[in-house]
PDB file of C-alpha atoms in Angstrom:
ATOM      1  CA  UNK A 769       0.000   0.000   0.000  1.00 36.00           C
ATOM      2  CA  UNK A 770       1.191   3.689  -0.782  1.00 40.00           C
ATOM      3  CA  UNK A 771       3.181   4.877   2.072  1.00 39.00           C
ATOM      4  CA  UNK A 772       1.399   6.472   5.740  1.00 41.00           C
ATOM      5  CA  UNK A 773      -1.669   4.852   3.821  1.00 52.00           C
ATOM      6  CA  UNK A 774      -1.701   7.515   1.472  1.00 67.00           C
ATOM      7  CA  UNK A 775      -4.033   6.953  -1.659  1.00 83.00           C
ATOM      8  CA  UNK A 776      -3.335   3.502  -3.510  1.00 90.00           C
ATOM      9  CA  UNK A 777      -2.738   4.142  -7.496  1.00 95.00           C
ATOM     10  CA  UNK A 778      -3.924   1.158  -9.710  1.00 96.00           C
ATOM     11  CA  UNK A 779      -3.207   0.700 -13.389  1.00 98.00           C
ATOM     12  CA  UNK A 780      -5.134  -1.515 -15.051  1.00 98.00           C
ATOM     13  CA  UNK A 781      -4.845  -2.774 -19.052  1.00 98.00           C
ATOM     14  CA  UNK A 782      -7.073  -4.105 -21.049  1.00 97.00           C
ATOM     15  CA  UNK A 783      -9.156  -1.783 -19.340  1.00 97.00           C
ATOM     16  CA  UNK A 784     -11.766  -1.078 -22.669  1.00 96.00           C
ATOM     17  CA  UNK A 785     -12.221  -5.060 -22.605  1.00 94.00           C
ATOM     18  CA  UNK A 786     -14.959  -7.080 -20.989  1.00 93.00           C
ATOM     19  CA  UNK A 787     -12.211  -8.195 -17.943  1.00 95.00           C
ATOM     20  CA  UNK A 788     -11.566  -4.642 -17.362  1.00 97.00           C
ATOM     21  CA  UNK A 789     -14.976  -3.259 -17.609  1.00 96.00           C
ATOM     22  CA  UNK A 790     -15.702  -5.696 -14.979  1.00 95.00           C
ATOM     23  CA  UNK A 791     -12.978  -4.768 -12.744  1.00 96.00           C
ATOM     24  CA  UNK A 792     -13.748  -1.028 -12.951  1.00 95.00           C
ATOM     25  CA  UNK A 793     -17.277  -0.963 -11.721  1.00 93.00           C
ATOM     26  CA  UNK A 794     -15.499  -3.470  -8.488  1.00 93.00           C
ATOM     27  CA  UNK A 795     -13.299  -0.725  -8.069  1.00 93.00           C
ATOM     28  CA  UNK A 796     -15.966   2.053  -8.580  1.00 91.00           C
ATOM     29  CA  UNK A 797     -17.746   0.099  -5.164  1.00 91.00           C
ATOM     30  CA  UNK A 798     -13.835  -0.053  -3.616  1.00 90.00           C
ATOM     31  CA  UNK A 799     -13.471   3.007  -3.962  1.00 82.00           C
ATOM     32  CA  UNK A 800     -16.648   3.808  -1.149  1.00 79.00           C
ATOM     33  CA  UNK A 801     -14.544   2.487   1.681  1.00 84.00           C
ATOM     34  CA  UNK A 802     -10.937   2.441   0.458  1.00 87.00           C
ATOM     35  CA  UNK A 803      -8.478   5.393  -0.806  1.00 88.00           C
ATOM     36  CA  UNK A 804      -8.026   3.703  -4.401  1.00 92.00           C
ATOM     37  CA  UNK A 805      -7.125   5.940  -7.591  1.00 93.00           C
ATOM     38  CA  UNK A 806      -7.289   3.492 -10.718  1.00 96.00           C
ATOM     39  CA  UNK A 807      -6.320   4.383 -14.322  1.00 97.00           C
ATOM     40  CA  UNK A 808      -6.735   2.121 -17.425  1.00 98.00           C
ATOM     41  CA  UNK A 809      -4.398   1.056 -20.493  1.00 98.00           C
ATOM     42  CA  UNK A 810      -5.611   0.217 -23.730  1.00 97.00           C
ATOM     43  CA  UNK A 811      -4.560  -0.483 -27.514  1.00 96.00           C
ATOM     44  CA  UNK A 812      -8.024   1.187 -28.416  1.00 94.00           C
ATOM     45  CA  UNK A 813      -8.744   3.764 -25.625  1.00 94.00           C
ATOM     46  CA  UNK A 814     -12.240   4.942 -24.695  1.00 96.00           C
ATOM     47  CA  UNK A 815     -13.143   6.553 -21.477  1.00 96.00           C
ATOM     48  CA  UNK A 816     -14.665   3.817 -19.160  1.00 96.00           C
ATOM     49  CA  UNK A 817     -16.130   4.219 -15.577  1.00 95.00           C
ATOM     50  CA  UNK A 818     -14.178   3.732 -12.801  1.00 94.00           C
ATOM     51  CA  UNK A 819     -11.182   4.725 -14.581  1.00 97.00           C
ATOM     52  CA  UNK A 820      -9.673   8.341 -13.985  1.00 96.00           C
ATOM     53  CA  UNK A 821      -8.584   7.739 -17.810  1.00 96.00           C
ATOM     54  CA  UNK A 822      -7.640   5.081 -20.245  1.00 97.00           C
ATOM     55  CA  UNK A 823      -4.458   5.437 -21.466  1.00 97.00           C
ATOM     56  CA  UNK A 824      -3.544   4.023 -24.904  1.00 97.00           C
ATOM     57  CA  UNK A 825      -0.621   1.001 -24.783  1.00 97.00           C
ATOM     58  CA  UNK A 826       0.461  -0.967 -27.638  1.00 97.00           C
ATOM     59  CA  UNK A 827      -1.052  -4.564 -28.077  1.00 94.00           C
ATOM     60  CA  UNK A 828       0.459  -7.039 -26.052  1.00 91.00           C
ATOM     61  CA  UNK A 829       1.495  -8.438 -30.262  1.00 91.00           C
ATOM     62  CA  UNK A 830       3.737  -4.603 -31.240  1.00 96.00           C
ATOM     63  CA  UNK A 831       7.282  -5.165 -30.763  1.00 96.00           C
ATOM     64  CA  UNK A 832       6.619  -1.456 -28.652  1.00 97.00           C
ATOM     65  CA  UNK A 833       4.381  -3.028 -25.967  1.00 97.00           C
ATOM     66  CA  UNK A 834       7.746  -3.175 -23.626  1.00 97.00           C
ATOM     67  CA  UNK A 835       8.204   0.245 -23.917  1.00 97.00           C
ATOM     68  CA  UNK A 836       5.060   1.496 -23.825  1.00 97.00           C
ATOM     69  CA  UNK A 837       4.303  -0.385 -20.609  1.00 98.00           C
ATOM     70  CA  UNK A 838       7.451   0.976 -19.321  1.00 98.00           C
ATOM     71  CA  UNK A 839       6.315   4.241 -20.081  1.00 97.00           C
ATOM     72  CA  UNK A 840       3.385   4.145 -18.578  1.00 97.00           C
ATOM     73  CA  UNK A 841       4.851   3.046 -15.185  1.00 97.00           C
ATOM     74  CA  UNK A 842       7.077   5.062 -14.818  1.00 97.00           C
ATOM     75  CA  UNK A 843       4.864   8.460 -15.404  1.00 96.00           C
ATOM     76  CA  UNK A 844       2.247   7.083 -13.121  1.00 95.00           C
ATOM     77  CA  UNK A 845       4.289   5.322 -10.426  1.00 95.00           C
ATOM     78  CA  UNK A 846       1.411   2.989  -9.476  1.00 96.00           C
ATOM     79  CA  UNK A 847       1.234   1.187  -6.559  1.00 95.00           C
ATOM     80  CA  UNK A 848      -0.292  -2.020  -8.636  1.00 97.00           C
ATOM     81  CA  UNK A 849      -0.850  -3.119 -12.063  1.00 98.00           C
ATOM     82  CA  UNK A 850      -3.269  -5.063 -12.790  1.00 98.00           C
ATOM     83  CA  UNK A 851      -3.139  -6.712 -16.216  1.00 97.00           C
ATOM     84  CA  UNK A 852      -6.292  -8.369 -17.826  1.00 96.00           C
ATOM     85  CA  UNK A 853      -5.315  -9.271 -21.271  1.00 94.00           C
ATOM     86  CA  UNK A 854      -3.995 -12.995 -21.377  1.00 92.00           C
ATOM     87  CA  UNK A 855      -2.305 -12.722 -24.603  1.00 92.00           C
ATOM     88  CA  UNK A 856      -0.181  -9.596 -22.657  1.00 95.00           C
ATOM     89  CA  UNK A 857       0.474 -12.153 -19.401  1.00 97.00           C
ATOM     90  CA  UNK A 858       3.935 -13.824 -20.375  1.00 96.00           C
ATOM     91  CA  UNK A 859       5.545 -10.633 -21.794  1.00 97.00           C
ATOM     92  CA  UNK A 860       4.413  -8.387 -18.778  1.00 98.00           C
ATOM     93  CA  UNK A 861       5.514 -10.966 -16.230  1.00 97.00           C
ATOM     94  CA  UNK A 862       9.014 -11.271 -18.016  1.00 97.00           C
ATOM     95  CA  UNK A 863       9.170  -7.807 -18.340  1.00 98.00           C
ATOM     96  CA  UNK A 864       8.486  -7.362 -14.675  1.00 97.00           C
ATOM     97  CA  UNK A 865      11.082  -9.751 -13.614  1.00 96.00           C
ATOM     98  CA  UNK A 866      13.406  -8.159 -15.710  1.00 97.00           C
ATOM     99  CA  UNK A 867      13.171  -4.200 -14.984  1.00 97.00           C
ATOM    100  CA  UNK A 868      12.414  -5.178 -11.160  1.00 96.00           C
ATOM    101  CA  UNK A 869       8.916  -4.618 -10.409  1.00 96.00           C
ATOM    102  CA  UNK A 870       8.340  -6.426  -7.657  1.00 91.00           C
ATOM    103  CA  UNK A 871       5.412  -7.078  -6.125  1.00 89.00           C
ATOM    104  CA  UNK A 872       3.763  -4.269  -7.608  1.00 94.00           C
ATOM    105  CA  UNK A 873       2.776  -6.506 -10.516  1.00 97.00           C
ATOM    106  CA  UNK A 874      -0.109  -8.891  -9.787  1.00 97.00           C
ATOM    107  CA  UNK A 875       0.446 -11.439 -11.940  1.00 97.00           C
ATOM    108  CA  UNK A 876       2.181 -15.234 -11.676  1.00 97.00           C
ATOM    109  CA  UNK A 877       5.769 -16.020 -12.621  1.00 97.00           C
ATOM    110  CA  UNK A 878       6.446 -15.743 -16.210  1.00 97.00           C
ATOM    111  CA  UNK A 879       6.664 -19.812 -16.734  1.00 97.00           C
ATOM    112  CA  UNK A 880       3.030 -20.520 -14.957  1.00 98.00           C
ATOM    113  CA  UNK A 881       2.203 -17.392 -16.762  1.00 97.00           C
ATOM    114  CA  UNK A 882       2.933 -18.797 -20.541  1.00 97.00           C
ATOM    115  CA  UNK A 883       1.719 -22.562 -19.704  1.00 98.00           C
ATOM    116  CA  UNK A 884      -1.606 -21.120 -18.945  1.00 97.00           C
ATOM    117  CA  UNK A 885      -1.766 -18.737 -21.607  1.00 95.00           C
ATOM    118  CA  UNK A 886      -1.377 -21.753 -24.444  1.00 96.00           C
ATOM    119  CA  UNK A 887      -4.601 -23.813 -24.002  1.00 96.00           C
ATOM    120  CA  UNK A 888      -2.555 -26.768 -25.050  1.00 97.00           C
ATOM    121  CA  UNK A 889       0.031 -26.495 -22.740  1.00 98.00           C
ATOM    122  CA  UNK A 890      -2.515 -25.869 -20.068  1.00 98.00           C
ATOM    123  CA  UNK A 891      -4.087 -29.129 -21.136  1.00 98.00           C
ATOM    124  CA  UNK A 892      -0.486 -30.889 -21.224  1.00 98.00           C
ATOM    125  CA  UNK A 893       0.360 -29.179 -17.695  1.00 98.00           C
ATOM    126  CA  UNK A 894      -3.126 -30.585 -15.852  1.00 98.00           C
ATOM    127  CA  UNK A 895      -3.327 -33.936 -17.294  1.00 98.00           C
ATOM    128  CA  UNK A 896       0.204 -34.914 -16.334  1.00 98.00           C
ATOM    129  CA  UNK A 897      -0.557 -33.561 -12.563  1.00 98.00           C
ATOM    130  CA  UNK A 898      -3.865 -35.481 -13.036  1.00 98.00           C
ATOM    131  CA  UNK A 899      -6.381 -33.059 -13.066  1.00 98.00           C
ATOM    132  CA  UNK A 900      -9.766 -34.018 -15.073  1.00 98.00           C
ATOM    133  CA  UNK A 901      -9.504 -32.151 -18.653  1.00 98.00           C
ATOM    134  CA  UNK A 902     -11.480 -33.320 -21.574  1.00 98.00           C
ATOM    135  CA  UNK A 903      -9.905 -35.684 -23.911  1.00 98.00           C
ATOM    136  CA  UNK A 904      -7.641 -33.762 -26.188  1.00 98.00           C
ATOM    137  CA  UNK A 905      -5.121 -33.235 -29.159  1.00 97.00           C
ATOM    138  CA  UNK A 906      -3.291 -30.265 -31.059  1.00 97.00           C
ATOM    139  CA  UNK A 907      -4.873 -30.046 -34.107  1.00 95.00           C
ATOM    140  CA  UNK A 908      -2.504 -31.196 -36.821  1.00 95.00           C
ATOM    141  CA  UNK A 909      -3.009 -34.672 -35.104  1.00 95.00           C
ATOM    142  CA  UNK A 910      -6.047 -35.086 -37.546  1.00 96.00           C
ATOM    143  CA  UNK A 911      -6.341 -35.126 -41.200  1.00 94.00           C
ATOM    144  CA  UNK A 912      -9.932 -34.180 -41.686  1.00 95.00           C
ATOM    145  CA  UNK A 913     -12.937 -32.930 -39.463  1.00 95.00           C
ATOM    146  CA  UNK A 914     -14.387 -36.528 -40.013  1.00 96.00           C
ATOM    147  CA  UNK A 915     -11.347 -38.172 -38.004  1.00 96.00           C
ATOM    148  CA  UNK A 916     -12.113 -35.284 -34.930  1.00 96.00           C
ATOM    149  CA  UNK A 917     -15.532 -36.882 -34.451  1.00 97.00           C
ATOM    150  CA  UNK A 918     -14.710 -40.143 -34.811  1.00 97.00           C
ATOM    151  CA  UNK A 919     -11.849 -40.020 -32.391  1.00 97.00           C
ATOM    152  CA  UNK A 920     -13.762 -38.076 -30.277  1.00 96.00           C
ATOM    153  CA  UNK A 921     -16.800 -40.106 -30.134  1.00 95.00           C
ATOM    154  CA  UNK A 922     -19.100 -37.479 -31.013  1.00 94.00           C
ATOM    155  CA  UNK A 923     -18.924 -33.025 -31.466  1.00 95.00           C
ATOM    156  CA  UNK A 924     -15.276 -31.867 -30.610  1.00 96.00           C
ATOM    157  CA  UNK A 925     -14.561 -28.427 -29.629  1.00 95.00           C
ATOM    158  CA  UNK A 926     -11.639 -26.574 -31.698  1.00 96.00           C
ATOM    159  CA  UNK A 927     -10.331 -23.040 -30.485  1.00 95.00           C
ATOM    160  CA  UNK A 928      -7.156 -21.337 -31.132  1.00 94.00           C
ATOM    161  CA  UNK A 929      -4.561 -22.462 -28.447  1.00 95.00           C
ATOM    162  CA  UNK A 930      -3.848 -18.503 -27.853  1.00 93.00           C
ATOM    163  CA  UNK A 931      -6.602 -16.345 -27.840  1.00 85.00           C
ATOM    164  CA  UNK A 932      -8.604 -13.898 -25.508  1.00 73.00           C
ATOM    165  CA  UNK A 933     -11.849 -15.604 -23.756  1.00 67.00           C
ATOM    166  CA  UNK A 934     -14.686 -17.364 -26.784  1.00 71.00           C
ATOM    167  CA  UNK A 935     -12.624 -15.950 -29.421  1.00 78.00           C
ATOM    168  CA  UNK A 936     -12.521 -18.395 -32.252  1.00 84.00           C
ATOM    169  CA  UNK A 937     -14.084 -21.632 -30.447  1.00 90.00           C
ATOM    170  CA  UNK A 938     -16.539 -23.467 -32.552  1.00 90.00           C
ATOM    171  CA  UNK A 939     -18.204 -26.546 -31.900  1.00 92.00           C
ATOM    172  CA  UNK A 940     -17.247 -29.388 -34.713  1.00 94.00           C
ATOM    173  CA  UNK A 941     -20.445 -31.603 -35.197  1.00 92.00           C
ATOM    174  CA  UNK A 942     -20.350 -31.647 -39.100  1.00 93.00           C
ATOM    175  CA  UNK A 943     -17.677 -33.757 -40.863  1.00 94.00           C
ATOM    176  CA  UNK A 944     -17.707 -31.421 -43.816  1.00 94.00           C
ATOM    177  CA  UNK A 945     -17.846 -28.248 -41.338  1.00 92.00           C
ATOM    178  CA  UNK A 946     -15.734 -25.430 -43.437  1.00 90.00           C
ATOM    179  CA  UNK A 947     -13.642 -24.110 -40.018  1.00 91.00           C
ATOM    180  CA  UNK A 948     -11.465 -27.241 -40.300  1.00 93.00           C
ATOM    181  CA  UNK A 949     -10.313 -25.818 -43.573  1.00 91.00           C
ATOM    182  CA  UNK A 950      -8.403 -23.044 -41.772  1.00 91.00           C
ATOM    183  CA  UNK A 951      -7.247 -25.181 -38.699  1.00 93.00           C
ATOM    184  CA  UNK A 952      -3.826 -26.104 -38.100  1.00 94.00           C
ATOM    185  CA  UNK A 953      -1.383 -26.783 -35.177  1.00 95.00           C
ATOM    186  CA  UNK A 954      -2.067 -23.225 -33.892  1.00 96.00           C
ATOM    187  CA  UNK A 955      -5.121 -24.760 -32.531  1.00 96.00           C
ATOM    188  CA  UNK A 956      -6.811 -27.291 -29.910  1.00 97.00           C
ATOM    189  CA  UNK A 957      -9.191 -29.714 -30.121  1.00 97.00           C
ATOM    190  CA  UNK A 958     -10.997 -30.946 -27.024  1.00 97.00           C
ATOM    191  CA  UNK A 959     -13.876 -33.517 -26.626  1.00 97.00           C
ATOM    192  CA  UNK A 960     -17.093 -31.447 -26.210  1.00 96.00           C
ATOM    193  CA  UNK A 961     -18.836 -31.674 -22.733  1.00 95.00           C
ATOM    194  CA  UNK A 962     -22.385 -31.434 -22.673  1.00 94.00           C
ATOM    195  CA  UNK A 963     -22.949 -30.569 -19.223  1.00 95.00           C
ATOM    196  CA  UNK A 964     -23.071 -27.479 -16.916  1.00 95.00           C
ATOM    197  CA  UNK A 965     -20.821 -24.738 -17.389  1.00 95.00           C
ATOM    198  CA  UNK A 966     -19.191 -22.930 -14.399  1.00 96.00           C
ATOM    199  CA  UNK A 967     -16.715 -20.183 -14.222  1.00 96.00           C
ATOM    200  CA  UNK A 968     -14.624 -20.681 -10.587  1.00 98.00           C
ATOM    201  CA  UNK A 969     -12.947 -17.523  -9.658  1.00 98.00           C
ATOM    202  CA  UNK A 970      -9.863 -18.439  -7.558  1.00 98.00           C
ATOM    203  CA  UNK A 971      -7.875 -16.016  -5.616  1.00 98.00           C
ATOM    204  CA  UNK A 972      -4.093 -17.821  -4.700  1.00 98.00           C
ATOM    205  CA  UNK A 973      -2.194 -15.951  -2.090  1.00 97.00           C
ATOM    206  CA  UNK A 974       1.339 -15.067  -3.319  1.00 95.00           C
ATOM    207  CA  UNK A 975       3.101 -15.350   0.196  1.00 93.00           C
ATOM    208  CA  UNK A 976       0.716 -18.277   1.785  1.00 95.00           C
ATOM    209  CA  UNK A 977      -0.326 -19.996  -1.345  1.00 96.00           C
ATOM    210  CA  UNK A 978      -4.006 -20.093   0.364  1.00 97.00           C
ATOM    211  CA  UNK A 979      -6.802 -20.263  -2.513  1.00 97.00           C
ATOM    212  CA  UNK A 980     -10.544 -18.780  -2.086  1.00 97.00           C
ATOM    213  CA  UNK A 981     -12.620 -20.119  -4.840  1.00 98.00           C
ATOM    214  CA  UNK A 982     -16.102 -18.284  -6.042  1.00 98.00           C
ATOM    215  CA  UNK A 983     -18.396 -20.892  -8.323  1.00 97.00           C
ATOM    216  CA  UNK A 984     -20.286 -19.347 -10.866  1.00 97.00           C
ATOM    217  CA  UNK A 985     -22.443 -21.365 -13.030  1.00 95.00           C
ATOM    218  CA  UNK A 986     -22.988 -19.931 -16.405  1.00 92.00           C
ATOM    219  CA  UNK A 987     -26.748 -19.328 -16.864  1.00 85.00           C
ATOM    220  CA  UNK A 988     -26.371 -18.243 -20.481  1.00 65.00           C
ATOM    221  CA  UNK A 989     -23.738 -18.312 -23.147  1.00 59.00           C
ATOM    222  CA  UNK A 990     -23.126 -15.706 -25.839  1.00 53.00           C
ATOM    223  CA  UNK A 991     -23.142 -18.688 -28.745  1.00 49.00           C
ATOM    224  CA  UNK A 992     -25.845 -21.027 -27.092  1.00 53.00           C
ATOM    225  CA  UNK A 993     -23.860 -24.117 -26.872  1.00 60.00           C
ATOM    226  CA  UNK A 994     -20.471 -22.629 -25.895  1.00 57.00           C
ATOM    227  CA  UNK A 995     -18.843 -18.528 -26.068  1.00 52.00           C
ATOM    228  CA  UNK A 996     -18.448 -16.314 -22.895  1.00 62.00           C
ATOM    229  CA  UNK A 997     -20.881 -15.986 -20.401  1.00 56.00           C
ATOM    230  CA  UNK A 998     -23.837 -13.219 -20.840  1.00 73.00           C
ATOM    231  CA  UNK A 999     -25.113 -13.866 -17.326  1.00 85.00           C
ATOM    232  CA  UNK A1000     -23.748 -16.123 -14.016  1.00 92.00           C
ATOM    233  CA  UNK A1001     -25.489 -17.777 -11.317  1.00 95.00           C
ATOM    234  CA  UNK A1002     -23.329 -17.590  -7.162  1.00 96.00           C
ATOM    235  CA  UNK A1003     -23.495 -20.591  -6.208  1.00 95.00           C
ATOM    236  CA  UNK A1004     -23.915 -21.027  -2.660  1.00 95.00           C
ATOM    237  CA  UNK A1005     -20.636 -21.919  -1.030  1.00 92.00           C
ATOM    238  CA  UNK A1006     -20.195 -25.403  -0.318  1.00 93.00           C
ATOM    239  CA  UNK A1007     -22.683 -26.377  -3.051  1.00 95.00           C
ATOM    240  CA  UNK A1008     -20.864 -27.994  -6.102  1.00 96.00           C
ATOM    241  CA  UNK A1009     -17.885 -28.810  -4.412  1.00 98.00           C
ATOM    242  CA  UNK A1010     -16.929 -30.925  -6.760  1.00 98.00           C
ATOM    243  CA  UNK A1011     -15.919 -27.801  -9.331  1.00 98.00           C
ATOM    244  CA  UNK A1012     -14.566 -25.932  -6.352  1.00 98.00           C
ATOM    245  CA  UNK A1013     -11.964 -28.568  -5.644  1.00 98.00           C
ATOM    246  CA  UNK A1014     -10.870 -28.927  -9.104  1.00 98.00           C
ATOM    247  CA  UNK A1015     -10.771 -25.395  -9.984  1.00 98.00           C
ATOM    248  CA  UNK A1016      -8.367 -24.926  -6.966  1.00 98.00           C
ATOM    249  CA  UNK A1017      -6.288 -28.000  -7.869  1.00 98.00           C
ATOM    250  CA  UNK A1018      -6.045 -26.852 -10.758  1.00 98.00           C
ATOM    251  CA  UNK A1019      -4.837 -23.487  -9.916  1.00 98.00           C
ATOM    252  CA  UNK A1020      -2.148 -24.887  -7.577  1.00 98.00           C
ATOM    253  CA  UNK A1021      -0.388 -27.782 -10.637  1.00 98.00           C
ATOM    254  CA  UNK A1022      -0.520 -24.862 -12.528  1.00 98.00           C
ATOM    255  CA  UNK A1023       1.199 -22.890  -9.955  1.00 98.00           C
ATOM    256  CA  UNK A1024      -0.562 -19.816 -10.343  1.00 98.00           C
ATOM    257  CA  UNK A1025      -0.918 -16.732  -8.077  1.00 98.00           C
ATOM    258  CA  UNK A1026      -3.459 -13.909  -7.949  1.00 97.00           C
ATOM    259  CA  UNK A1027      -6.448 -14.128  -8.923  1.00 98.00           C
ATOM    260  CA  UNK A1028      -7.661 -16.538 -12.190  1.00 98.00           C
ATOM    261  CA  UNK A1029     -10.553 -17.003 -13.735  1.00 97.00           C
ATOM    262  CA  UNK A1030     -11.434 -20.324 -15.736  1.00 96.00           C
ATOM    263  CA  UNK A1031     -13.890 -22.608 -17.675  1.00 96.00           C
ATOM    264  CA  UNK A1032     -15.038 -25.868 -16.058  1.00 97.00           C
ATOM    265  CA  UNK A1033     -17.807 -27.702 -17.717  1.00 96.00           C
ATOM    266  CA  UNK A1034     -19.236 -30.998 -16.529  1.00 97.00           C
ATOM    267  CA  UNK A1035     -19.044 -34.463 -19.231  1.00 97.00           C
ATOM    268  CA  UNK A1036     -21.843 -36.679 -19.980  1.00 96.00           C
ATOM    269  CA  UNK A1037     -21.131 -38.701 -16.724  1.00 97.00           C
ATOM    270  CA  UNK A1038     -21.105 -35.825 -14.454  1.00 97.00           C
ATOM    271  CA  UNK A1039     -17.634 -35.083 -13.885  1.00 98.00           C
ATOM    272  CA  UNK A1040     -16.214 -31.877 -14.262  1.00 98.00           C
ATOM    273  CA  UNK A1041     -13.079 -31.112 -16.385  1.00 98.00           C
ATOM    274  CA  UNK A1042     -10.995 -27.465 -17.234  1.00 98.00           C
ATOM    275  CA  UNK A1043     -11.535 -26.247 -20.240  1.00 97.00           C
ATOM    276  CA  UNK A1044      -8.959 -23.551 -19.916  1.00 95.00           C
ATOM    277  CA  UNK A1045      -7.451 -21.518 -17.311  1.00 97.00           C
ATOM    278  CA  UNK A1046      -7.262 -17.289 -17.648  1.00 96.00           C
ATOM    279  CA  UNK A1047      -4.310 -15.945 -15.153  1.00 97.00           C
ATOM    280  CA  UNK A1048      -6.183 -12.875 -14.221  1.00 97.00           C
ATOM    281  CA  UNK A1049      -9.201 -11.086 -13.344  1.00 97.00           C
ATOM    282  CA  UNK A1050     -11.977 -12.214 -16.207  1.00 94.00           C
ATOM    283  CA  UNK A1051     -15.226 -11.135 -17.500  1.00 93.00           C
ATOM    284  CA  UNK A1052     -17.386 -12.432 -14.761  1.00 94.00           C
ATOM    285  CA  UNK A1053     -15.312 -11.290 -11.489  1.00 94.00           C
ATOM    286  CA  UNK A1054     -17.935  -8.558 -11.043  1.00 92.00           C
ATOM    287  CA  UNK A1055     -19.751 -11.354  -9.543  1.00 94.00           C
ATOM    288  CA  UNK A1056     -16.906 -12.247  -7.157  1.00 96.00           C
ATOM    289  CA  UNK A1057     -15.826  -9.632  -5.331  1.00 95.00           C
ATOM    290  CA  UNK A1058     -13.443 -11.308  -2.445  1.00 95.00           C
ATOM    291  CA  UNK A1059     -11.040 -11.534  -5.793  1.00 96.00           C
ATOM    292  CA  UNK A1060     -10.142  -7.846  -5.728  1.00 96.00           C
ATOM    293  CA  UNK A1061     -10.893  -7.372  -1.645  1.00 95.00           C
ATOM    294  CA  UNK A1062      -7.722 -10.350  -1.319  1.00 95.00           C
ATOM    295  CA  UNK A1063      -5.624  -8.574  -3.809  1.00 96.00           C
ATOM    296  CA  UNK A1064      -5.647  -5.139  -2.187  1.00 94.00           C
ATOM    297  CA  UNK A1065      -5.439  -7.251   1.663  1.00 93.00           C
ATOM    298  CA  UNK A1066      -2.625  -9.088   0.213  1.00 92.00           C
ATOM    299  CA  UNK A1067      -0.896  -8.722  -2.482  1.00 84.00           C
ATOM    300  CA  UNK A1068       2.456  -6.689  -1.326  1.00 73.00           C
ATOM    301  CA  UNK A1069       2.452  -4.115  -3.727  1.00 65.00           C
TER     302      UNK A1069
END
């Protein structure tokens, strides 16, 4: 915390995306009992609420991003950053270790960083420390979209193995489906589960390693069978423990800190399995608000 408990200064990026949007109006109700100041970062600025301003940063892609980002710190001096853009995640966290940020950075070391911002490599990572994923493959595996269902006993899910929330995912149910035309090994393929969708929001405490896990159930979905969830059921705590338990298992193999949002969805048999793991504050952490309460306890900035 700023020194004599002085007024804490909070940078967030991807602050014009649905992850920041949801973090600002938490920090708009923050901001009622705690001294917070929070400005936003943003390849396509646009004012946003909660934010003092939303300054503009080069894509987490532009060989600038480095330097903007350095930029930006140092003319603001905050006391966190808060980064919400998973494609940004290993680049911020290796910049960070290298230009000494410390603590001030909320984010997990730049290995667990990059495992769980490739979806393969998240599904490589969890199924060797035996935690339930659907069955899986890099693309290229498969010659057609007629082999996918076949060896996946039914639809199959592809997505691009690097990509921001429901961007790209499709549901494969058609052997002659057109999508597999332009698939290749930049992408997954996972078995499709048909059951219930959750979103656990896990908090992991950088200097205890204690988790807190939020279950959300997804109530809608933006692309009725799969996409990014337009609206989230609580679930009472201690209800579907099942999901809670995985979701922080998963977190810890993973070796994540912070807070982390993810996609758990239950198989035809009931069991749950991670779809894919986001090292940050998502879309839906609105709807857990311990996530940003623990950071601000904990996190030494």
């Amino acid at each position: 915390m700023g020194a004599g408990g002085a007024q804490r200064r909070i940078l967030v990026t991807g602050a014009a995306g649905p992850a920041g949007r949801a973090l600002a109006s938490r920090l708009v109700q923050v901001g009622e009992t705690r001294e917070v100041w929070a400005i936003g970062a943003d390849m396509a600025p646009v004012p946003v609420p909660g934010y003092e301003a939303v300054e503009m940063v080069a894509p987490a892609v532009d060989p600038r991003y480095e330097e903007d980002m350095l930029a930006l710190v140092a003319g603001l001096e905050p006391d966190l950053v808060l980064p919400t853009v998973s494609e940004e995640l290993p680049r911020i966290a290796t910049l960070g270790r290298a230009v000494g940020w410390g603590h001030r950075l909320v984010v997990s070391a730049p290995g667990p960083a990059a495992v769980a911002g490739d979806k393969l490599l998240t599904m490589w990572a969890l199924a060797r420390a035996r935690v339930d994923v659907p069955v899986f493959a890099v693309a290229s595996s498969f010659r057609s979209a007629a082999q996918v269902l076949d060896w996946a006993g039914g639809p199959a899910v592809v997505k691009p193995r690097v990509a921001r929330g429901g961007r790209g995912v499709h549901v494969l149910d058609d052997p002659d489906d057109r999508v597999w035309g332009r698939v290749d090994a930049s992408w997954l393929v996972q078995g499709f589960a048909p059951g219930t969708e959750y979103s656990p929001q896990v908090y992991r405490s950088p200097t205890t390693g204690e988790c807190t896990v939020v279950v959300l159930r997804k109530a809608a979905l933006e692309h009725g069978r799969i996409g990014n969830a337009t609206a989230v059921d609580r679930v009472p705590e201690g209800d579907e423990a099942d999901v809670a338990d995985l979701a922080e298992r998963t977190v810890r193999a993973l070796d994540l800190v912070g807070p982390v949002d993810m996609d758990v969805r239950r198989l035809a048999d009931g069991t749950p399995v991670v779809l894919e793991v986001n090292a940050r504050f998502g879309a839906v952490s609105a709807s857990a608000p311990e996530l940003l309460d623990a950071v601000l306890d904990d996190w030494p900035g």
